[in-house]
Short mmCIF file of C-alpha atoms in Angstrom, two decimals:
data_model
loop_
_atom_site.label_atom_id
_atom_site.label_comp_id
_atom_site.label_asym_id
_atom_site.label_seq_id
_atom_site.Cartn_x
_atom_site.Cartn_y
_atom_site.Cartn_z
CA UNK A 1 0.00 0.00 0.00
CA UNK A 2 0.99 3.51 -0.93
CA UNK A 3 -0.06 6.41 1.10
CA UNK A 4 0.58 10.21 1.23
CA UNK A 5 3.29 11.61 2.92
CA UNK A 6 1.25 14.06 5.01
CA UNK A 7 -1.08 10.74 5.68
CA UNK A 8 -3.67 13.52 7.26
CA UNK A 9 -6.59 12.22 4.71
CA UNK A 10 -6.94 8.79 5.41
CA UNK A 11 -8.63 8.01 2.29
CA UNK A 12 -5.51 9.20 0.17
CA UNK A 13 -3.72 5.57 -0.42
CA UNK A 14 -3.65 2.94 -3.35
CA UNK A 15 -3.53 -0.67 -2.86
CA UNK A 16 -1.85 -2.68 -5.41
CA UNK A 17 -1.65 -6.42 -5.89
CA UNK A 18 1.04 -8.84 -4.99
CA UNK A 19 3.30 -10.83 -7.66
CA UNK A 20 1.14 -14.02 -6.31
CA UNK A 21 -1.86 -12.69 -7.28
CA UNK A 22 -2.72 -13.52 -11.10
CA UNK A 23 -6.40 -11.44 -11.02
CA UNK A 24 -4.92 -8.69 -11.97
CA UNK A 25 -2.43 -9.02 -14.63
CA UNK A 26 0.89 -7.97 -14.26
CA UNK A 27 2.33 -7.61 -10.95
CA UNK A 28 3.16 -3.70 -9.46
CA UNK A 29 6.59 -1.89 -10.65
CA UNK A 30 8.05 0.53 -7.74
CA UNK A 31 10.05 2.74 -9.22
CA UNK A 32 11.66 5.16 -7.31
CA UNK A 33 13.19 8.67 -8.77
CA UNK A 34 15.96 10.49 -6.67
CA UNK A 35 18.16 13.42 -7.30
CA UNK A 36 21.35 14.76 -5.38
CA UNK A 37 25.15 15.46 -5.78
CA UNK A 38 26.97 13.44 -8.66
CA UNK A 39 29.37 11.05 -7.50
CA UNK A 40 32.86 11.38 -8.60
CA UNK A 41 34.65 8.59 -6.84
CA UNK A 42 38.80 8.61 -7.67
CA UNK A 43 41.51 6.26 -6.90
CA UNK A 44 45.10 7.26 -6.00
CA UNK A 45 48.41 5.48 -4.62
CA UNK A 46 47.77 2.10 -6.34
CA UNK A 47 50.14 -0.32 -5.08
CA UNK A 48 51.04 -3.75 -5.62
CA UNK A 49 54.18 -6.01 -3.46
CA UNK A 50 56.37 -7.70 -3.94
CA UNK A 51 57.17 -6.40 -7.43
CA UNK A 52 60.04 -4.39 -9.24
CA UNK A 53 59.69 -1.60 -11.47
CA UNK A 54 62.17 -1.60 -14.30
CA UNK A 55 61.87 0.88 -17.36
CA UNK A 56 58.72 1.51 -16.91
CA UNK A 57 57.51 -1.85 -16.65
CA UNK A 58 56.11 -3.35 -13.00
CA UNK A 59 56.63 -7.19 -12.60
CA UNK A 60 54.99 -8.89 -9.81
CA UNK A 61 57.24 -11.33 -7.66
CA UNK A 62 54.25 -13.39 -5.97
CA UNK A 63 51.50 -15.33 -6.69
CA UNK A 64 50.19 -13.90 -4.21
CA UNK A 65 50.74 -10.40 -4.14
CA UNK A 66 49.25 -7.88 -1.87
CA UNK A 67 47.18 -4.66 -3.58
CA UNK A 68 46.31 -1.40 -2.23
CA UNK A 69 44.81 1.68 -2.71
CA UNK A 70 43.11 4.72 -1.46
CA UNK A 71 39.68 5.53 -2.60
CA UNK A 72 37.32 8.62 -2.05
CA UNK A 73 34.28 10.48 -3.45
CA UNK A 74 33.67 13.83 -2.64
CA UNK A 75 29.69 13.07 -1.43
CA UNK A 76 30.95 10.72 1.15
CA UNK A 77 29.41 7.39 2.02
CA UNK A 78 30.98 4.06 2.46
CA UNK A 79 33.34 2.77 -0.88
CA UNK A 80 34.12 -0.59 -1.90
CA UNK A 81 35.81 -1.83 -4.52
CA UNK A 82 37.89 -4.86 -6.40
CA UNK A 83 41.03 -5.31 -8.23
CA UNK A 84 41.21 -7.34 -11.63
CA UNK A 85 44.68 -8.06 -12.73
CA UNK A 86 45.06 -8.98 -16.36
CA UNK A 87 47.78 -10.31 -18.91
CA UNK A 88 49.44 -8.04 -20.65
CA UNK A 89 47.82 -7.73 -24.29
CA UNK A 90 51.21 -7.17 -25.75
CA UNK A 91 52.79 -10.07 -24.64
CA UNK A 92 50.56 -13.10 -25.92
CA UNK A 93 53.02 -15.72 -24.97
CA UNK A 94 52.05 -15.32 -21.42
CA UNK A 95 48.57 -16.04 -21.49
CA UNK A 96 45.33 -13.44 -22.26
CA UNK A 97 42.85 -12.53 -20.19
CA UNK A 98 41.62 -11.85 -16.19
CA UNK A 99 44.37 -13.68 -13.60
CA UNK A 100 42.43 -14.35 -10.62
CA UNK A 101 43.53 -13.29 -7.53
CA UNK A 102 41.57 -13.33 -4.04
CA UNK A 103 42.05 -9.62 -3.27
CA UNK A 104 39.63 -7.19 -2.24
CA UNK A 105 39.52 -3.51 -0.54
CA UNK A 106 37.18 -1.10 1.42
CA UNK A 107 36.97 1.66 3.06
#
C-alpha cells in the first residue's frame, strides 16, 4: 500500500496487488526517482608487493601479491571496490585474459 506523505486524509492511499496474485495481470513496478550530488569517486596510490619496477615496466614477484589503494568520493558514504589483474595484451606468450587473484579492498 501507498499512502501520502502528510497521511492527514486517510482516504488518500492505493492498494496494489502482490506478484502471487494472477487477477490482476501484471504484478506492481516501484520505481523510485531520486536526485542529489553526482558522485565522482577517484583512486590514487595504487600499489602492488612484492614487485620491481624496471623501465617503466612493474613485474609482480608473488602469486600472491598484496594490492592497495586509497579511494574517495567527494559526497561521502561508504566505498568498496575490487582489483582485476590482467595479462598483458602485448605479450601473448604469457597467457590473455583476467588472472584471478583473491584480493579485495574497502573503506
Amino acid at each position: 500500500m501507498l499512502q501520502s506523505p502528510t497521511e492527514t486524509n486517510v482516504n488518500n492511499y492505493r492498494l496494489f496487488a502482490t506478484a502471487e496474485d494472477t487477477d490482476f495481470g501484471n504484478p506492481p513496478t516501484l520505481t523510485i526517482t531520486t536526485s542529489g550530488p553526482a558522485s565522482a569517486p577517484a583512486i590514487s596510490a595504487l600499489t602492488i608487493t612484492p614487485a620491481q619496477n624496471t623501465g617503466g615496466t612493474t613485474t609482480v614477484t608473488s602469486l600472491t601479491p598484496q594490492l592497495a589503494a586509497s579511494v574517495a568520493d567527494p559526497i561521502g558514504g561508504p566505498l568498496t571496490g575490487e582489483f582485476e589483474i590482467e595479462h598483458d595484451p602485448a605479450a601473448t606468450g604469457q597467457g590473455a585474459g583476467q588472472i584471478s587473484l583473491p584480493a579485495c579492498w574497502h573503506r
